[in-house]
Amino acid sequence: MHGLCNFREDLQTQLEKQQGSSTTAETRAFSPFQEGGNTDNEGGSSTDNNEIQNTASTTPDTTGIPQWPTPVEFQFPIMPLEPWGCFESSYPSSLFPSFPSLDNLQDLLHVPLEPDLLITPMMHNDLDQLYFDRAYAFAPILQTHSYRSWSKQPNKSNQKTCLQYAMWTLASSLSSQFQVDGRKLYAKTRQLLYTLESEEPCHQISLEQAQAWTLLAIYELTCQDFHRGMMSAGRAFRLIQMMRLYELDLPQTPTMQMRQYQGKLTLQESVQDNWIEIETKRRTFWLAYTLDRFTSMVDGLHMFFDERLIRTRLPAPEANFASGRPTDMDYLADVIPGDDDQEWPHKNLSSFIESVIGATICGRVLEHKQKPPTRPCQEFCHRHRSLNALLAKRIRILRINASLEYPDPIITFVTLAAHIAVFMLYDLIESRPLGTDAQGTQLTQALYTEHKQQSLDAVADIAPLIAVLGQHFQMHPLTPILLLLGARFSQSHPGLNDAYIKLMPSIVTTLQASTGLNKLAQNFLQLLEPQNDNWCALA
């Protein structure tokens, strides 16, 4: 046993000497002084060689002793160990700091689908104000107080969220500040509307959904693609039809009137809220109605809403709608005179009602144009002359309001629409002879002579109207439709009068000035482009 202990001590001593000599050799081999070389002896120092030789000669004999394998070094990064309590503060809890932490699942649920679209409180207020300052003039379907009561609620319904984003989308198109955000808002609005239809059970329809599609259709017509806008408008029209908004004010039975009277006595505040809700529905219908009429004029399409079936009163004045004061309005048939009484009632009508009347007259002219010829032709002539007389008296009333120093841009739009309707009647007489017999030829010639002078008067009135349109930023977004129809009429009558030749360049100039914020103007300008140079040269 004593010999075994001595052998262990000798073996340990020999190993320590071997490790010491190996360390000395490595230190000398990798010394910075040796790496730089000895300037006195480039071939190397004899002293160093002797030391190496002496070291090797004094190494003890290790025969029979098992050799340890040479350690292999890997260049792994060394992370200093810290106490467990320091890990949370010293290192990120996730290996990928750019990704949300998995420690809290709620963080994942709130990751926005579109990180670039962030509605800040300031942007929220700006878009709201932009809608009521500029878009409300031609789309007055929301009461300010009612909207602001829920606009900033975090838990509002999906329908209201769709409507809000549609409002913001349309408002963004009316300001150069939000052009980039407007495209993101548009994509988000369509996504919300499609999601609403896919998730809503039994396809329940809401007023906010119909309003959102109507506003989105106006945006698409003016900022995206005309045909896509027409498809969205058709969806809005169908929703409005399914909610039967065209007959909100059907005549009530005495029992229904008594219940309504008792309700007014007991719940005055709820009656006021109920009136605002009904008035909002009325305005939504009438906006869709005007959109249906004016867009159908582009290609002569059949209109969606039938005027003869409307049982909804006209929209109330803005003061009543804003304050929530109920008032009874007339029906459309009470405002537009019939064949027996061609005198217009002398009432101070709002610009919204004026646009409804203008759309109605244009719709009647379009419907008159779409009806097949009848035999005998007296019915056609009677209907044609009635529309002509209705337009002539209406234009005289509108001419007074449009000639003011600061005319309402909506009134200017309606006045322009009345003159375009005159062109449509004149075009119809030219394209549809009333017969080959003597009576038919005589009637055709008489109507042609009447409308020729009226069309010249319309051209004389349109020129200053177009000049006024260029001065208004709040131009009606559907104005390019009327300008296109006027340009088509000028193109089809190049030799009729010099006034038509002079009208075309002014239309082109106005369309060019509107291309920045209205793609409808840009698209229509491309349709007229092949003949623009010729008309400008003639002018």
XYZ file of C-alpha atoms in Angstrom, residues 49-534:
486
model
C 16.276 26.907 -29.759
C 18.491 25.729 -26.956
C 15.727 26.375 -24.461
C 13.325 24.324 -26.497
C 15.842 21.522 -26.837
C 16.633 21.573 -23.137
C 12.960 21.511 -22.299
C 12.391 18.526 -24.511
C 15.399 16.667 -23.072
C 14.318 17.153 -19.501
C 10.829 15.792 -20.135
C 10.388 12.641 -18.028
C 9.653 9.305 -19.614
C 5.909 8.643 -19.634
C 5.983 5.195 -21.133
C 3.130 3.115 -19.858
C 1.119 6.107 -18.696
C -2.186 6.568 -20.611
C -2.160 9.711 -22.784
C -4.979 12.270 -22.394
C -6.671 13.257 -25.672
C -5.790 16.653 -27.014
C -8.593 19.119 -26.146
C -10.528 20.465 -29.155
C -11.524 24.131 -28.928
C -14.765 25.431 -30.541
C -15.406 29.110 -30.970
C -18.770 29.359 -29.217
C -19.892 32.732 -27.895
C -19.609 32.783 -24.163
C -22.616 34.107 -22.274
C -21.778 34.962 -18.687
C -24.051 33.345 -16.208
C -26.145 35.605 -14.059
C -28.171 34.932 -10.968
C -31.660 33.695 -11.797
C -33.215 36.833 -10.518
C -31.362 38.938 -13.090
C -32.468 37.097 -16.212
C -35.691 39.047 -16.590
C -34.027 42.423 -16.464
C -30.828 41.573 -18.321
C -32.169 39.655 -21.299
C -35.316 39.858 -23.404
C -37.965 37.328 -22.574
C -38.251 36.404 -26.254
C -35.543 35.218 -28.621
C -37.147 37.447 -31.285
C -37.697 40.897 -29.797
C -39.528 42.115 -32.913
C -42.332 39.638 -32.308
C -44.904 40.063 -29.545
C -44.260 38.174 -26.373
C -46.061 34.900 -25.846
C -46.304 35.520 -22.126
C -49.543 37.398 -22.615
C -51.978 36.020 -25.171
C -53.971 39.241 -25.107
C -51.097 40.975 -26.881
C -51.523 38.655 -29.849
C -55.225 39.321 -30.026
C -54.650 43.060 -30.367
C -52.046 42.933 -33.116
C -53.539 45.120 -35.914
C -54.107 43.498 -39.281
C -52.893 46.630 -41.036
C -50.132 48.200 -38.920
C -49.767 51.084 -41.372
C -53.389 52.190 -40.807
C -53.452 53.804 -37.395
C -56.355 56.113 -36.597
C -54.999 58.544 -34.051
C -57.388 60.727 -32.037
C -56.319 63.754 -34.071
C -56.901 61.924 -37.354
C -60.263 60.732 -36.022
C -61.356 64.305 -35.336
C -59.981 65.629 -38.635
C -61.795 63.035 -40.735
C -65.045 63.579 -38.846
C -64.819 67.317 -39.354
C -63.831 66.877 -42.984
C -66.935 64.821 -43.666
C -69.322 67.328 -42.117
C -67.531 70.281 -43.732
C -67.319 68.958 -47.300
C -69.049 65.619 -47.846
C -72.196 66.498 -45.906
C -73.133 69.085 -48.549
C -74.003 66.331 -51.056
C -74.457 63.392 -48.636
C -76.420 64.778 -45.640
C -77.496 61.435 -44.222
C -76.072 61.672 -40.695
C -77.032 63.938 -37.846
C -73.947 65.400 -36.218
C -75.081 65.020 -32.609
C -76.319 61.474 -33.124
C -73.091 60.432 -34.823
C -70.813 61.971 -32.207
C -72.720 60.186 -29.449
C -71.304 56.837 -30.588
C -68.371 57.670 -32.877
C -65.708 57.252 -30.177
C -67.221 54.350 -28.307
C -64.770 51.427 -28.250
C -67.540 48.817 -28.200
C -69.777 50.133 -30.996
C -71.466 47.657 -33.285
C -69.850 46.303 -36.430
C -72.468 48.087 -38.526
C -71.554 51.453 -37.042
C -67.862 50.701 -37.539
C -68.504 50.033 -41.230
C -70.402 53.293 -41.556
C -67.685 55.251 -39.795
C -64.951 53.899 -42.037
C -67.074 54.606 -45.113
C -67.493 58.205 -43.924
C -63.758 58.548 -43.419
C -63.041 57.003 -46.811
C -65.270 59.485 -48.619
C -63.976 62.389 -46.536
C -60.362 61.498 -47.302
C -61.031 61.879 -51.034
C -61.919 65.533 -50.524
C -58.535 66.536 -49.100
C -55.033 66.126 -50.465
C -53.829 65.569 -46.893
C -55.395 62.096 -46.648
C -54.915 60.743 -50.163
C -52.554 57.944 -49.067
C -54.590 57.094 -45.979
C -57.735 57.189 -48.087
C -56.682 54.146 -50.086
C -56.002 52.238 -46.867
C -59.333 53.344 -45.445
C -61.060 52.189 -48.616
C -59.515 48.713 -48.411
C -60.422 48.495 -44.721
C -64.014 49.575 -45.386
C -64.572 46.931 -48.039
C -63.035 44.305 -45.757
C -65.343 45.304 -42.900
C -68.436 45.258 -45.109
C -67.681 41.844 -46.571
C -66.874 40.490 -43.119
C -70.158 41.876 -41.823
C -72.122 40.076 -44.518
C -70.295 36.800 -43.969
C -70.593 36.795 -40.179
C -74.024 38.333 -39.689
C -76.602 35.567 -39.074
C -79.433 35.292 -41.575
C -78.063 38.343 -43.436
C -79.720 40.842 -41.132
C -79.841 44.258 -42.766
C -79.169 47.486 -40.918
C -79.475 51.123 -41.888
C -75.774 51.699 -41.213
C -74.899 48.939 -43.662
C -76.947 50.550 -46.445
C -75.471 53.958 -45.649
C -71.941 52.566 -45.737
C -72.430 50.986 -49.161
C -73.956 54.214 -50.492
C -71.024 56.340 -49.336
C -68.551 53.740 -50.547
C -70.214 53.738 -53.978
C -69.737 57.504 -54.260
C -66.073 57.092 -53.365
C -65.586 54.339 -55.938
C -67.347 56.336 -58.641
C -65.116 59.332 -58.087
C -61.830 57.768 -56.961
C -61.664 54.155 -58.134
C -63.543 52.689 -61.073
C -66.922 53.748 -62.450
C -68.159 50.196 -63.001
C -67.083 49.086 -59.535
C -68.922 52.071 -58.109
C -72.038 51.103 -60.036
C -71.850 47.586 -58.591
C -71.566 48.931 -55.039
C -74.402 51.375 -55.728
C -76.565 48.483 -56.882
C -75.841 46.667 -53.635
C -76.848 49.755 -51.656
C -80.036 50.164 -53.715
C -81.052 46.563 -53.055
C -80.486 46.917 -49.306
C -82.584 50.090 -49.266
C -85.299 48.364 -51.243
C -85.325 45.386 -48.876
C -85.751 47.768 -45.931
C -88.574 49.440 -47.886
C -87.205 52.903 -47.294
C -89.132 54.124 -50.336
C -92.420 53.818 -48.397
C -91.569 55.073 -44.929
C -94.580 57.411 -44.805
C -97.428 55.251 -46.014
C -100.855 56.653 -45.077
C -101.731 55.456 -41.590
C -105.019 54.094 -40.352
C -106.854 55.951 -37.537
C -105.706 53.278 -35.050
C -102.073 53.792 -35.999
C -102.454 57.568 -35.709
C -103.968 57.237 -32.216
C -101.089 55.044 -31.037
C -98.591 57.526 -32.384
C -100.391 60.405 -30.631
C -100.408 58.550 -27.298
C -96.723 57.834 -27.682
C -96.002 61.520 -28.147
C -97.785 62.309 -24.896
C -95.902 59.738 -22.833
C -92.401 59.622 -24.290
C -91.569 62.982 -25.801
C -87.801 62.369 -25.814
C -88.096 58.964 -27.439
C -90.400 60.461 -30.070
C -87.723 63.012 -30.921
C -85.109 60.283 -31.218
C -87.520 58.241 -33.285
C -88.081 61.191 -35.638
C -84.321 61.612 -36.101
C -84.042 57.929 -36.924
C -86.881 58.096 -39.461
C -85.499 61.288 -40.976
C -82.109 59.598 -41.315
C -83.793 56.780 -43.211
C -85.553 59.286 -45.452
C -82.309 61.030 -46.285
C -80.555 57.743 -46.963
C -83.247 56.814 -49.462
C -83.208 60.180 -51.226
C -79.429 60.158 -51.544
C -79.603 56.717 -53.153
C -82.452 57.959 -55.350
C -80.420 60.868 -56.717
C -77.403 58.607 -57.188
C -79.563 56.187 -59.169
C -80.883 58.926 -61.480
C -77.636 60.728 -62.249
C -75.503 57.613 -62.782
C -78.118 56.057 -65.085
C -77.795 59.061 -67.391
C -74.248 58.096 -68.412
C -75.186 55.046 -70.480
C -78.966 55.385 -70.545
C -79.496 52.533 -68.088
C -82.866 51.693 -66.604
C -83.334 53.206 -63.168
C -83.671 51.121 -60.031
C -86.303 53.070 -58.066
C -89.752 53.646 -59.524
C -90.971 57.164 -58.853
C -94.598 56.021 -58.865
C -94.017 53.733 -55.869
C -92.385 56.299 -53.574
C -94.274 56.951 -50.342
C -91.489 58.665 -48.426
C -91.629 62.349 -47.578
C -88.955 64.755 -48.747
C -86.047 65.489 -46.375
C -86.617 68.065 -43.659
C -84.755 71.399 -43.544
C -81.229 71.271 -42.185
C -82.119 73.338 -39.125
C -84.776 70.845 -38.066
C -82.567 67.848 -38.701
C -79.635 69.332 -36.797
C -81.732 70.304 -33.769
C -84.019 67.275 -33.856
C -87.227 69.322 -34.197
C -89.853 67.184 -35.945
C -91.654 68.641 -38.932
C -93.913 67.262 -41.627
C -92.672 67.556 -45.194
C -94.435 67.188 -48.518
C -94.267 64.236 -50.817
C -92.387 64.491 -54.092
C -95.617 64.603 -56.089
C -96.754 67.643 -54.068
C -93.674 69.662 -54.998
C -93.372 68.892 -58.706
C -96.438 70.161 -60.584
C -98.393 67.819 -62.801
C -99.618 68.249 -66.325
C -102.685 70.264 -65.357
C -100.874 72.765 -63.155
C -97.504 73.713 -64.582
C -96.739 76.358 -61.951
C -94.030 75.550 -59.452
C -94.908 76.209 -55.802
C -93.039 79.207 -54.467
C -91.202 77.659 -51.537
C -87.739 78.113 -50.169
C -86.443 74.589 -50.688
C -83.209 73.209 -49.311
C -80.385 72.287 -51.655
C -80.988 68.610 -50.866
C -84.604 68.854 -52.037
C -83.446 70.771 -55.106
C -81.113 67.913 -55.978
C -83.999 65.451 -55.543
C -86.177 67.512 -57.887
C -83.369 67.839 -60.424
C -82.735 64.097 -60.330
C -86.460 63.452 -60.752
C -86.726 65.608 -63.880
C -83.633 64.005 -65.401
C -85.092 60.607 -64.556
C -88.366 61.468 -66.262
C -86.526 62.576 -69.388
C -84.480 59.373 -69.350
C -87.610 57.267 -68.887
C -89.303 59.171 -71.706
C -86.342 58.390 -73.928
C -86.421 54.692 -73.013
C -90.091 54.157 -73.800
C -90.756 52.532 -77.161
C -92.475 54.586 -79.878
C -96.252 54.561 -79.772
C -98.820 54.835 -82.496
C -100.362 57.298 -82.805
C -97.604 59.701 -81.769
C -99.844 62.180 -79.937
C -99.046 60.563 -76.586
C -95.324 60.932 -77.184
C -95.697 64.567 -78.247
C -97.840 65.397 -75.220
C -95.361 63.823 -72.827
C -92.458 65.479 -74.601
C -93.956 68.957 -74.505
C -94.984 68.556 -70.859
C -91.404 67.752 -69.895
C -90.152 70.636 -71.979
C -92.510 73.102 -70.286
C -91.615 71.721 -66.858
C -87.926 72.216 -67.573
C -88.344 75.710 -68.972
C -90.111 77.006 -65.863
C -87.758 75.206 -63.543
C -84.724 76.704 -65.254
C -86.137 80.202 -64.826
C -86.365 79.655 -61.069
C -82.922 78.072 -60.809
C -81.327 80.764 -62.938
C -82.038 83.328 -60.229
C -80.293 81.305 -57.506
C -77.406 80.278 -59.744
C -76.675 83.873 -60.739
C -75.897 84.983 -57.191
C -72.425 86.223 -56.358
C -71.769 83.185 -54.140
C -74.076 80.469 -55.467
C -74.557 77.186 -53.687
C -72.456 74.544 -55.500
C -75.336 72.066 -55.192
C -77.726 74.565 -56.805
C -75.170 75.108 -59.560
C -75.033 71.365 -60.114
C -78.844 71.093 -60.242
C -79.084 74.001 -62.691
C -76.511 72.363 -64.935
C -78.505 69.115 -64.765
C -81.644 70.923 -65.949
C -79.809 72.271 -69.003
C -78.410 68.819 -69.786
C -81.990 67.503 -69.678
C -82.841 70.043 -72.386
C -80.057 68.583 -74.517
C -81.446 65.093 -73.947
C -84.897 66.140 -75.172
C -83.405 67.767 -78.248
C -81.337 64.660 -78.986
C -84.449 62.501 -78.709
C -86.318 64.525 -81.319
C -83.414 64.253 -83.728
C -82.987 60.516 -83.294
C -86.669 59.498 -83.328
C -88.838 60.604 -86.226
C -92.544 60.618 -85.425
C -93.624 59.044 -88.664
C -93.247 59.190 -92.400
C -96.680 60.614 -93.094
C -97.351 64.295 -93.405
C -98.629 64.664 -89.832
C -95.623 62.933 -88.318
C -93.196 64.962 -90.371
C -94.948 68.170 -89.391
C -94.851 67.329 -85.678
C -91.205 66.377 -85.857
C -90.311 69.635 -87.558
C -92.281 71.685 -85.031
C -90.628 70.015 -82.044
C -87.234 70.279 -83.684
C -87.628 74.034 -84.152
C -88.749 74.529 -80.544
C -85.885 72.558 -79.055
C -83.238 74.036 -81.292
C -83.713 77.476 -79.772
C -83.987 76.081 -76.251
C -80.742 74.172 -76.683
C -79.009 77.360 -77.810
C -80.330 79.133 -74.720
C -79.073 76.249 -72.597
C -75.587 76.534 -74.101
C -75.541 80.243 -73.306
C -76.435 79.476 -69.672
C -74.059 76.529 -69.290
C -70.917 78.474 -70.169
C -70.985 80.729 -67.053
C -72.087 77.786 -64.897
C -69.018 75.813 -65.923
C -66.857 78.819 -65.101
C -68.437 78.980 -61.634
C -67.818 75.260 -61.083
C -64.090 75.791 -61.412
C -64.167 78.283 -58.541
C -65.739 75.903 -56.010
C -63.782 73.286 -54.138
C -67.045 71.769 -52.889
C -68.156 70.815 -56.374
C -70.676 67.994 -56.483
C -68.720 64.767 -57.092
C -71.086 63.708 -59.904
C -70.558 66.929 -61.868
C -68.274 65.171 -64.421
C -71.300 63.117 -65.505
C -73.120 66.264 -66.589
C -69.993 67.636 -68.250
C -69.579 64.401 -70.206
C -73.171 64.557 -71.441
C -72.702 68.183 -72.445
C -69.517 67.298 -74.303
C -71.266 64.456 -76.126
C -73.991 66.823 -77.253
C -71.413 69.308 -78.516
C -69.586 66.565 -80.398
C -72.778 65.395 -82.080
C -73.687 68.921 -83.250
C -70.456 70.420 -84.600
C -72.087 72.488 -87.327
C -75.190 73.636 -85.479
C -73.817 76.853 -84.012
C -70.544 78.432 -82.945
C -71.750 78.305 -79.341
C -71.393 74.526 -79.292
C -67.829 74.800 -80.556
C -66.941 77.232 -77.779
C -68.612 75.053 -75.139
C -66.366 72.048 -75.668
C -63.015 73.635 -74.651
C -64.518 75.001 -71.432
C -65.833 71.542 -70.547
C -62.433 69.989 -71.210
C -60.699 72.648 -69.105
C -63.042 72.047 -66.169
C -62.541 68.290 -66.377
C -58.778 68.746 -66.454
C -58.925 70.936 -63.357
C -60.934 68.257 -61.530
C -58.696 65.275 -62.271
C -56.645 65.774 -59.108
C -59.437 64.803 -56.712
C -61.984 63.181 -59.032
C -61.050 60.146 -61.083
C -64.455 60.284 -62.737
C -63.306 63.453 -64.470
C -60.071 61.747 -65.491
C -61.904 58.765 -66.992
C -64.377 60.913 -68.899
C -61.574 63.122 -70.142
C -59.933 60.071 -71.690
C -63.186 59.276 -73.496
C -63.187 62.754 -75.009
C -59.449 62.893 -75.644
C -59.405 61.845 -79.348
C -61.337 64.963 -80.338
C -60.010 67.435 -77.778
C -57.323 68.855 -80.051
C -59.737 69.336 -82.928
